[in-house]
Coordinates of C-alpha atoms in Angstrom, one line a residue:
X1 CA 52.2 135.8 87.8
X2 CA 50.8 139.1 89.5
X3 CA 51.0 140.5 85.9
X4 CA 49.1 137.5 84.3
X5 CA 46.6 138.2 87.6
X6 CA 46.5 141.8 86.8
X7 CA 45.4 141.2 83.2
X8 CA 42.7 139.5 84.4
X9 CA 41.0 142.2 86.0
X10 CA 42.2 141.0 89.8
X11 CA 43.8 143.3 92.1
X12 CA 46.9 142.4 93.1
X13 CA 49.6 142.9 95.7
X14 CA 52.6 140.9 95.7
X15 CA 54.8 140.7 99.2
X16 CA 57.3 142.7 96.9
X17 CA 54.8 145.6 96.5
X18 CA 54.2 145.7 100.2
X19 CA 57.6 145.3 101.6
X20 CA 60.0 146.0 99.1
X21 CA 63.4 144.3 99.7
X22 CA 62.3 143.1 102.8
X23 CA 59.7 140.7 101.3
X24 CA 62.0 137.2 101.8
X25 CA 62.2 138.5 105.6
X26 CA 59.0 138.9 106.5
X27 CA 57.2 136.1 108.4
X28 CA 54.0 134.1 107.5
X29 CA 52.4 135.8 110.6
X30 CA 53.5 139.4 109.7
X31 CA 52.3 138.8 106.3
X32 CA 48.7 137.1 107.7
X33 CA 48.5 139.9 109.9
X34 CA 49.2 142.8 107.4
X35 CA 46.6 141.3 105.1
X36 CA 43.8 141.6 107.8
X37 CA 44.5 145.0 108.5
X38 CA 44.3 146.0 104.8
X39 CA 41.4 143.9 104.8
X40 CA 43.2 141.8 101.8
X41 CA 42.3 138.2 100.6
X42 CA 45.7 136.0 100.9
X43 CA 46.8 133.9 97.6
X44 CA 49.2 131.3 98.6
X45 CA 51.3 128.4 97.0
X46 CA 51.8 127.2 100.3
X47 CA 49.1 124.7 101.1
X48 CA 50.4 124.2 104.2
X49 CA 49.5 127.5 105.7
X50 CA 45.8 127.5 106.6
X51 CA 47.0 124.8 109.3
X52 CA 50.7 125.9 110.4
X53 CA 49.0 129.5 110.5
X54 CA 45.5 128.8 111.7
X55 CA 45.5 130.6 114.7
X56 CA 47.0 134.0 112.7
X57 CA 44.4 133.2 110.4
X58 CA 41.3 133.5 112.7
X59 CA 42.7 136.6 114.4
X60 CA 43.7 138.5 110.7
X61 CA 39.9 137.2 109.5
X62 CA 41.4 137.0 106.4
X63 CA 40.4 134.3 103.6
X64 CA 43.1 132.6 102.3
X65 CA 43.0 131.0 98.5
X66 CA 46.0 128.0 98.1
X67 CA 46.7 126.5 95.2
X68 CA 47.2 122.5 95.4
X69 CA 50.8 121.9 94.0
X70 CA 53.3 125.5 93.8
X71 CA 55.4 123.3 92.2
X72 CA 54.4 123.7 88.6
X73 CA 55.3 127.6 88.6
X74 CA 53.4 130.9 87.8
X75 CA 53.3 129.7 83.9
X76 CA 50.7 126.7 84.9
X77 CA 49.1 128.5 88.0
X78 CA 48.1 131.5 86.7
X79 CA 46.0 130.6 83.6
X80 CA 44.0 128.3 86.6
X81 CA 43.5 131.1 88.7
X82 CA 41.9 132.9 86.6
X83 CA 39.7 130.2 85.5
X84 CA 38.8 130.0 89.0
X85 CA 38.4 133.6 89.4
X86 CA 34.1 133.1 89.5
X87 CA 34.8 130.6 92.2
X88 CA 37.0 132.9 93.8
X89 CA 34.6 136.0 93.9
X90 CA 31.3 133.2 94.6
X91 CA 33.3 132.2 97.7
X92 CA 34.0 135.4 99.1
X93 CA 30.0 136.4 99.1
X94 CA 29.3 133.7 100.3
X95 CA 31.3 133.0 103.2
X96 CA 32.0 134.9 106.1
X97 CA 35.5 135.2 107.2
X98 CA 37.8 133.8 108.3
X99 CA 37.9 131.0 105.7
X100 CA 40.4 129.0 103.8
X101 CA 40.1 127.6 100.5
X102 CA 42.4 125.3 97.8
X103 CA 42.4 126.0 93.8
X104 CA 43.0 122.8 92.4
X105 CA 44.4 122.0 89.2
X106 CA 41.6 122.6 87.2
X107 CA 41.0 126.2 87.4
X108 CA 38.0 125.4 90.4
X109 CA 37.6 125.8 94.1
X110 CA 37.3 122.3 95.6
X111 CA 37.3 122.7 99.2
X112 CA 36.8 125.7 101.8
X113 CA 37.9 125.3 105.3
X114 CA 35.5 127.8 107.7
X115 CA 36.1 128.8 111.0
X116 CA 32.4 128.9 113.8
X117 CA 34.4 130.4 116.4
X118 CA 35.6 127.4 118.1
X119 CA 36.8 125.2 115.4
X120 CA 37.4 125.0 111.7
X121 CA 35.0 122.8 109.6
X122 CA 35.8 121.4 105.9
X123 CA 33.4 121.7 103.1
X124 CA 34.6 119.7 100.3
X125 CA 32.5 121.7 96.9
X126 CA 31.2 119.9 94.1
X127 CA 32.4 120.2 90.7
X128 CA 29.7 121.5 88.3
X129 CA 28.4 120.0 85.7
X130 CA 26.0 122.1 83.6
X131 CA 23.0 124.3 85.5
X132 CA 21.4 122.0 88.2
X133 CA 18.3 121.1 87.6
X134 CA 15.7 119.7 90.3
X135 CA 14.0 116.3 90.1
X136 CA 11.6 117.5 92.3
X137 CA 10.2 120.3 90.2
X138 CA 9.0 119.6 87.1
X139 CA 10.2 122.2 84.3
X140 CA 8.0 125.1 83.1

């Protein structure tokens, strides 16, 4: 997958590239932590860790991307990454960290979890469909 990634124009650094052998040793909070001191954004298949890791997390201010279901392999996940990579780089202006967010399965970022310093809030995101347009302001 990191090569697929790479291909894409996304800069990527797989636990192998960080700790060698040692990657299948290293702990979800080593790894958390690691990334916040190399100020890197966190790709996961495990959905599960923006909760079981929530306190690491805050103090890595890191972001965190999941996907929704690691299930179905790097051969289906990757092409939806990179579909997802605008939503990906819109999120990371936009938000301050630390933040959490979930890639569903098609190729968009449907919900971002954000952290106000005492407790983390859920923003579930629209799906677009075409350029908004306002019914308040006529067109011109």
């Amino acid at each position: 997958m990191a090569n697929m990634l790479r291909s894409a124009g996304f800069l990527v650094v797989t636990l192998f590239d960080e700790y060698g052998d040692a990657e299948s040793r290293i702990a979800d909070p080593v790894m958390i932590h690691g990334c916040g001191l190399k100020e890197y954004v966190l790709l996961t298949g495990d959905q599960d860790l923006e909760f079981t890791w929530a306190k690491e997390v805050t103090e890595a201010h890191i972001a965190v991307f999941a996907t929704t279901n690691n299930n179905e392999g790097p051969t289906q996940w990757a092409p939806r990454i990179i579909k997802a990579k605008n939503d990906i780089l819109r999120e990371l202006r936009r938000r301050t960290k630390p933040f959490t967010a979930r890639i569903g399965s098609d190729g968009r970022v449907t919900r971002v979890r954000l952290f106000d310093g005492s407790q983390w809030k859920t923003i579930e995101l629209n799906k677009k469909h075409g350029p908004h347009k306002s019914k308040y302001k006529p067109e011109g």
